[in-house]
Amino acid sequence: MAVITSVEVFMVMLEPKVRREDAIQAFVCQETPFVRITDSDGAQGLGYSYTIGTGGPAVLSLLEKTLAPALLGKEADEIEQRWRELLFLTHATSVGAITSLALATIDTALWDLRCKRSNQPLWIAAGGAQSRIPLYNTEGGWLNLSTSELVENALECQENGFAATKMKVGLSIKEDMSRLRAVREAVGDNFEIFTDANQAFRVDEAIRRAHHYEELDIGWLEEPLPADDLQGHIRLSQQTSVPIAVGESIYSTLHFREYLQQNACSVVQVDVARIGGITPWLKVAHLAECFNIAVCPHFLMELHVSLCAAVPNARWLEYIPQLDTLTHQPMQVENGYGLPPSSPGLGIDWDLRALERHTQPGSYQRLTR
């Protein structure tokens, strides 16, 4: 065990590789807050979170002025205690996205540090339940793409060994069904098609659309309603055979408990950044396991591949490459499966020079004991 002697905070800006539009927004940039923690033995851990274009400076400010100073002099390996201390320190701004993203940046750094000190990859240290995770591709399913592009992308995924794709929905029912039907006819019945509404619908519309989607054997309907509409999700789940997926916009373990207790979802998509880090992510995953519910996390495939491999009920990993410009090697993919890295720590092969080049001017701060 060793105490924390310095905390560095900075933010990297990343442009999406492709144009990304869904039913409510466009993904214009990824603000990526980073934290590097150094302990008294000289060991370091590097953690990160993300936004899709707004809120990054607020996350950075919370890290610099409140959370990072509270870490100095504390034992780095007491991750659960550190997480709870920081959560209490920010209890006036919890539960919420800004606080969760800041907590996640620190928590992932602490896990990276712990795993490096113990010379273990994250997926082993956190459970070691499975050695590969099937991938589904979202990059070819954005709402701005034409039907022909959707079909072409789905067929390419199939040829590359993927067993599933995800398509954004939120146009008219007629347009959505036409696009979905074209892809289903192209890929056949033994290929999963998932849908994602990004919280765009009201309850009556979601029920109506779900009945239409049943015809095409859709694998799930993701975020059909605002994430805080628990009763709406209960009504919807009771009236369709399409599995309902939620989680990327849920920021508390207790909120996940309510969804699971009320049978309001069939798939849990807990996001390691938005739930506040690896520490609460594992709790949600194991909670879902107790309800015999699959975990299929949102985004951040380079980090989620290890977490999915750590737990037994992870079913799918979302394929959206985003860190290639910041790493020496991308996540390993083999025959449509994501493979967790064997190197100690988070297993992300960061290119430190690239991180420096992409760091937003004026965002770097270093706090020392």
Short mmCIF file of C-alpha atoms in Angstrom, two decimals, residues 22-330:
data_model
loop_
_atom_site.label_atom_id
_atom_site.label_comp_id
_atom_site.label_asym_id
_atom_site.label_seq_id
_atom_site.Cartn_x
_atom_site.Cartn_y
_atom_site.Cartn_z
CA ASP A 22 -29.49 9.92 -33.55
CA ALA A 23 -33.09 10.89 -32.84
CA ILE A 24 -32.23 13.80 -30.54
CA GLN A 25 -28.65 14.95 -31.16
CA ALA A 26 -25.43 14.90 -33.13
CA PHE A 27 -22.17 13.64 -31.63
CA VAL A 28 -19.88 16.54 -32.56
CA CYS A 29 -16.89 15.92 -30.31
CA GLN A 30 -15.74 13.89 -27.33
CA GLU A 31 -14.45 15.85 -24.39
CA THR A 32 -12.24 13.38 -22.53
CA PRO A 33 -11.17 14.28 -18.97
CA PHE A 34 -8.10 12.39 -17.73
CA VAL A 35 -6.59 11.88 -14.28
CA ARG A 36 -3.10 10.52 -13.64
CA ILE A 37 -2.47 9.41 -10.04
CA THR A 38 1.03 8.78 -8.67
CA ASP A 39 1.69 7.05 -5.35
CA SER A 40 4.64 7.25 -2.95
CA ASP A 41 6.29 4.23 -4.61
CA GLY A 42 6.23 5.99 -7.98
CA ALA A 43 3.51 3.78 -9.47
CA GLN A 44 0.97 5.52 -11.70
CA GLY A 45 -2.58 4.96 -12.83
CA LEU A 46 -4.30 6.74 -15.70
CA GLY A 47 -8.09 7.03 -15.85
CA TYR A 48 -10.60 8.81 -18.03
CA SER A 49 -14.27 9.49 -18.77
CA TYR A 50 -16.04 11.36 -21.55
CA THR A 51 -18.81 13.67 -22.71
CA ILE A 52 -20.35 13.93 -26.19
CA GLY A 53 -19.54 17.61 -26.56
CA THR A 54 -20.73 19.57 -23.54
CA GLY A 55 -20.00 19.62 -19.81
CA GLY A 56 -16.31 18.72 -19.99
CA PRO A 57 -15.05 21.97 -18.42
CA ALA A 58 -17.45 21.48 -15.50
CA VAL A 59 -16.11 17.96 -14.95
CA LEU A 60 -12.56 19.28 -15.11
CA SER A 61 -13.32 22.04 -12.60
CA LEU A 62 -14.86 19.58 -10.13
CA LEU A 63 -11.79 17.39 -10.42
CA GLU A 64 -9.28 20.23 -10.02
CA LYS A 65 -10.94 22.17 -7.22
CA THR A 66 -12.70 19.51 -5.15
CA LEU A 67 -11.92 15.86 -5.82
CA ALA A 68 -8.22 15.74 -6.69
CA PRO A 69 -7.08 17.72 -3.61
CA ALA A 70 -9.05 15.32 -1.39
CA LEU A 71 -7.00 12.38 -2.68
CA LEU A 72 -3.57 13.65 -1.64
CA GLY A 73 -2.07 11.70 1.23
CA LYS A 74 -4.71 8.95 1.06
CA GLU A 75 -4.03 5.25 0.49
CA ALA A 76 -4.39 4.53 -3.20
CA ASP A 77 -5.41 0.90 -2.81
CA GLU A 78 -8.46 1.64 -0.65
CA ILE A 79 -10.59 2.22 -3.74
CA GLU A 80 -14.00 1.62 -2.17
CA GLN A 81 -13.22 4.00 0.68
CA ARG A 82 -11.88 6.66 -1.69
CA TRP A 83 -14.99 6.41 -3.88
CA ARG A 84 -17.35 6.77 -0.94
CA GLU A 85 -15.41 9.70 0.51
CA LEU A 86 -15.55 11.55 -2.78
CA LEU A 87 -19.22 10.77 -3.28
CA PHE A 88 -19.99 12.20 0.17
CA LEU A 89 -17.81 15.21 -0.53
CA THR A 90 -20.01 15.94 -3.56
CA HIS A 91 -23.32 14.85 -2.06
CA ALA A 92 -24.86 18.25 -2.86
CA THR A 93 -24.31 17.62 -6.58
CA SER A 94 -25.15 13.91 -6.64
CA VAL A 95 -26.76 12.01 -8.29
CA GLY A 96 -25.89 13.55 -11.64
CA ALA A 97 -23.80 13.36 -14.77
CA ILE A 98 -21.08 15.89 -13.90
CA THR A 99 -20.30 14.30 -10.54
CA SER A 100 -20.46 10.74 -11.92
CA LEU A 101 -18.10 11.54 -14.79
CA ALA A 102 -15.61 13.14 -12.40
CA LEU A 103 -15.79 10.19 -10.00
CA ALA A 104 -15.30 7.77 -12.89
CA THR A 105 -12.16 9.56 -14.05
CA ILE A 106 -10.59 9.06 -10.62
CA ASP A 107 -11.95 5.59 -10.00
CA THR A 108 -10.63 4.20 -13.29
CA ALA A 109 -7.22 5.70 -12.50
CA LEU A 110 -7.19 4.02 -9.09
CA TRP A 111 -8.13 0.65 -10.60
CA ASP A 112 -5.42 1.08 -13.23
CA LEU A 113 -2.92 1.78 -10.46
CA ARG A 114 -4.06 -1.17 -8.33
CA CYS A 115 -3.88 -3.61 -11.24
CA LYS A 116 -0.44 -2.40 -12.27
CA ARG A 117 0.85 -2.78 -8.70
CA SER A 118 -0.52 -6.34 -8.54
CA ASN A 119 0.64 -7.09 -12.12
CA GLN A 120 -2.85 -8.14 -13.19
CA PRO A 121 -5.07 -7.13 -16.10
CA LEU A 122 -8.33 -5.49 -15.02
CA TRP A 123 -10.55 -8.29 -16.32
CA ILE A 124 -8.77 -10.81 -14.07
CA ALA A 125 -8.56 -8.55 -11.01
CA ALA A 126 -12.28 -7.72 -11.29
CA GLY A 127 -13.50 -11.29 -11.73
CA GLY A 128 -12.12 -13.12 -14.77
CA ALA A 129 -15.41 -14.66 -15.90
CA GLN A 130 -14.95 -14.97 -19.68
CA SER A 131 -12.15 -14.54 -22.18
CA ARG A 132 -13.99 -12.97 -25.13
CA ILE A 133 -17.14 -10.93 -25.74
CA PRO A 134 -19.27 -10.86 -28.93
CA LEU A 135 -19.42 -7.46 -30.61
CA TYR A 136 -22.26 -5.55 -32.16
CA ASN A 137 -21.52 -2.62 -34.46
CA THR A 138 -23.14 0.79 -33.97
CA GLU A 139 -20.94 2.80 -36.33
CA GLY A 140 -22.90 1.63 -39.37
CA GLY A 141 -26.35 2.40 -37.99
CA TRP A 142 -26.58 6.15 -37.43
CA LEU A 143 -29.79 7.97 -38.31
CA ASN A 144 -28.10 10.20 -40.89
CA LEU A 145 -27.18 7.19 -43.05
CA SER A 146 -29.27 6.17 -46.04
CA THR A 147 -31.00 2.80 -46.25
CA SER A 148 -28.46 1.57 -48.79
CA GLU A 149 -25.62 2.61 -46.49
CA LEU A 150 -27.25 0.79 -43.55
CA VAL A 151 -27.55 -2.38 -45.62
CA GLU A 152 -23.98 -2.12 -46.89
CA ASN A 153 -22.63 -1.57 -43.38
CA ALA A 154 -24.62 -4.46 -41.91
CA LEU A 155 -23.41 -6.85 -44.62
CA GLU A 156 -19.82 -5.73 -44.03
CA CYS A 157 -20.22 -6.44 -40.30
CA GLN A 158 -21.57 -9.87 -41.10
CA GLU A 159 -18.67 -10.60 -43.42
CA ASN A 160 -16.22 -9.54 -40.69
CA GLY A 161 -17.64 -12.07 -38.25
CA PHE A 162 -19.92 -9.77 -36.26
CA ALA A 163 -23.23 -11.32 -35.24
CA ALA A 164 -25.17 -8.10 -34.66
CA THR A 165 -25.62 -4.48 -35.62
CA LYS A 166 -27.50 -1.58 -34.04
CA MET A 167 -29.65 0.94 -35.88
CA LYS A 168 -30.87 4.27 -34.63
CA VAL A 169 -34.63 4.86 -34.88
CA GLY A 170 -36.75 7.98 -34.51
CA LEU A 171 -37.92 8.85 -38.00
CA SER A 172 -41.54 8.14 -38.87
CA ILE A 173 -42.73 4.60 -38.19
CA LYS A 174 -42.96 3.99 -41.93
CA GLU A 175 -39.38 5.18 -42.51
CA ASP A 176 -37.97 3.27 -39.54
CA MET A 177 -39.70 0.06 -40.61
CA SER A 178 -38.53 0.44 -44.19
CA ARG A 179 -34.92 0.84 -43.07
CA LEU A 180 -35.13 -2.02 -40.58
CA ARG A 181 -36.84 -4.33 -43.05
CA ALA A 182 -34.18 -3.67 -45.69
CA VAL A 183 -31.42 -4.64 -43.28
CA ARG A 184 -33.29 -7.72 -42.04
CA GLU A 185 -33.85 -8.94 -45.60
CA ALA A 186 -30.16 -8.41 -46.38
CA VAL A 187 -28.64 -10.15 -43.34
CA GLY A 188 -31.20 -12.91 -42.82
CA ASP A 189 -32.75 -14.28 -39.65
CA ASN A 190 -29.56 -15.43 -37.89
CA PHE A 191 -28.17 -11.94 -37.37
CA GLU A 192 -29.23 -9.70 -34.49
CA ILE A 193 -30.60 -6.22 -35.15
CA PHE A 194 -30.80 -3.90 -32.16
CA THR A 195 -32.56 -0.52 -32.16
CA ASP A 196 -31.86 2.67 -30.21
CA ALA A 197 -34.30 5.59 -29.80
CA ASN A 198 -32.08 7.72 -27.52
CA GLN A 199 -35.00 8.62 -25.20
CA ALA A 200 -36.97 10.24 -28.04
CA PHE A 201 -40.45 8.70 -27.54
CA ARG A 202 -43.42 9.13 -25.25
CA VAL A 203 -45.01 6.03 -23.78
CA ASP A 204 -47.87 5.67 -26.27
CA GLU A 205 -45.54 6.05 -29.25
CA ALA A 206 -42.98 3.64 -27.80
CA ILE A 207 -45.67 0.97 -27.30
CA ARG A 208 -46.94 1.45 -30.83
CA ARG A 209 -43.48 1.29 -32.37
CA ALA A 210 -42.47 -1.74 -30.32
CA HIS A 211 -45.44 -3.67 -31.72
CA HIS A 212 -44.25 -2.84 -35.23
CA TYR A 213 -40.66 -3.87 -34.42
CA GLU A 214 -41.82 -7.28 -33.17
CA GLU A 215 -42.49 -8.31 -36.78
CA LEU A 216 -38.75 -8.10 -37.56
CA ASP A 217 -37.59 -9.94 -34.40
CA ILE A 218 -35.65 -6.96 -33.07
CA GLY A 219 -33.08 -7.89 -30.39
CA TRP A 220 -33.88 -4.93 -28.17
CA LEU A 221 -35.32 -1.42 -28.11
CA GLU A 222 -32.81 0.80 -26.35
CA GLU A 223 -33.68 3.96 -24.42
CA PRO A 224 -37.20 4.26 -25.83
CA LEU A 225 -38.23 6.79 -23.15
CA PRO A 226 -36.57 9.39 -20.92
CA ALA A 227 -34.36 7.48 -18.50
CA ASP A 228 -36.15 8.83 -15.41
CA ASP A 229 -39.58 7.58 -16.57
CA LEU A 230 -39.63 4.38 -14.56
CA GLN A 231 -43.41 3.91 -14.76
CA GLY A 232 -43.34 4.41 -18.51
CA HIS A 233 -40.74 1.67 -18.90
CA ILE A 234 -42.86 -0.65 -16.74
CA ARG A 235 -45.91 -0.07 -18.98
CA LEU A 236 -43.86 -0.57 -22.13
CA SER A 237 -42.18 -3.76 -20.88
CA GLN A 238 -45.57 -5.25 -20.05
CA GLN A 239 -46.94 -4.65 -23.56
CA THR A 240 -44.22 -5.89 -25.92
CA SER A 241 -42.10 -8.96 -26.54
CA VAL A 242 -39.20 -6.74 -27.67
CA PRO A 243 -36.60 -6.62 -24.86
CA ILE A 244 -36.25 -3.12 -23.39
CA ALA A 245 -32.68 -1.92 -22.80
CA VAL A 246 -31.77 0.91 -20.42
CA GLY A 247 -28.77 2.19 -18.54
CA GLU A 248 -26.50 4.56 -20.44
CA SER A 249 -28.32 7.55 -18.91
CA ILE A 250 -28.73 6.14 -15.39
CA TYR A 251 -26.30 7.51 -12.83
CA SER A 252 -27.03 5.58 -9.62
CA THR A 253 -26.84 1.97 -8.52
CA LEU A 254 -30.12 2.50 -6.64
CA HIS A 255 -31.88 3.61 -9.83
CA PHE A 256 -30.78 0.38 -11.48
CA ARG A 257 -32.17 -1.50 -8.49
CA GLU A 258 -35.55 0.17 -9.01
CA TYR A 259 -35.64 -0.75 -12.70
CA LEU A 260 -34.77 -4.35 -11.96
CA GLN A 261 -37.18 -4.70 -9.04
CA GLN A 262 -40.03 -3.27 -11.11
CA ASN A 263 -39.34 -5.46 -14.19
CA ALA A 264 -38.89 -2.29 -16.22
CA CYS A 265 -36.09 -3.58 -18.46
CA SER A 266 -34.65 -6.77 -19.93
CA VAL A 267 -31.12 -5.55 -20.71
CA VAL A 268 -28.83 -3.40 -18.54
CA GLN A 269 -26.48 -1.05 -20.41
CA VAL A 270 -24.56 0.42 -17.50
CA ASP A 271 -21.89 2.90 -18.65
CA VAL A 272 -18.70 2.91 -16.56
CA ALA A 273 -18.27 6.69 -16.94
CA ARG A 274 -21.87 7.66 -16.24
CA ILE A 275 -22.30 5.35 -13.24
CA GLY A 276 -19.18 6.79 -11.59
CA GLY A 277 -16.44 4.29 -12.33
CA ILE A 278 -15.48 0.64 -12.17
CA THR A 279 -16.41 0.33 -8.49
CA PRO A 280 -20.16 0.98 -8.98
CA TRP A 281 -20.17 -0.63 -12.47
CA LEU A 282 -19.30 -4.00 -10.97
CA LYS A 283 -22.07 -3.62 -8.38
CA VAL A 284 -24.66 -2.96 -11.08
CA ALA A 285 -23.42 -5.89 -13.18
CA HIS A 286 -23.66 -8.30 -10.25
CA LEU A 287 -27.04 -6.88 -9.25
CA ALA A 288 -28.29 -7.57 -12.78
CA GLU A 289 -26.88 -11.10 -12.53
CA CYS A 290 -29.05 -11.69 -9.46
CA PHE A 291 -32.09 -10.85 -11.61
CA ASN A 292 -30.83 -13.08 -14.47
CA ILE A 293 -30.45 -9.98 -16.65
CA ALA A 294 -27.72 -9.49 -19.25
CA VAL A 295 -25.24 -6.61 -19.16
CA CYS A 296 -24.45 -4.95 -22.49
CA PRO A 297 -22.66 -1.68 -21.67
CA HIS A 298 -22.83 1.56 -23.60
CA PHE A 299 -19.84 2.93 -25.58
CA LEU A 300 -16.20 2.95 -24.23
CA MET A 301 -15.41 -0.44 -25.75
CA GLU A 302 -11.70 -0.17 -24.91
CA LEU A 303 -12.54 -0.12 -21.20
CA HIS A 304 -15.77 -2.10 -21.22
CA VAL A 305 -14.15 -5.11 -22.92
CA SER A 306 -12.29 -5.82 -19.68
CA LEU A 307 -15.33 -5.24 -17.49
CA CYS A 308 -17.49 -7.48 -19.66
CA ALA A 309 -14.87 -10.21 -19.42
CA ALA A 310 -14.84 -9.78 -15.64
CA VAL A 311 -18.51 -10.72 -15.12
CA PRO A 312 -20.49 -13.80 -16.23
CA ASN A 313 -23.65 -12.04 -17.45
CA ALA A 314 -22.10 -9.68 -20.03
CA ARG A 315 -23.62 -10.64 -23.40
CA TRP A 316 -22.59 -8.00 -25.95
CA LEU A 317 -19.96 -5.26 -26.32
CA GLU A 318 -20.73 -2.15 -28.36
CA TYR A 319 -18.21 -1.58 -31.13
CA ILE A 320 -17.50 2.15 -31.60
CA PRO A 321 -13.76 2.82 -32.05
CA GLN A 322 -12.87 6.16 -30.51
CA LEU A 323 -9.40 6.03 -28.97
CA ASP A 324 -7.32 4.94 -31.96
CA THR A 325 -5.58 8.33 -32.28
CA LEU A 326 -4.53 8.15 -28.62
CA THR A 327 -3.26 4.57 -28.45
CA HIS A 328 -0.48 2.51 -29.97
CA GLN A 329 -2.74 -0.49 -30.51
CA PRO A 330 -6.53 -0.69 -30.87
#
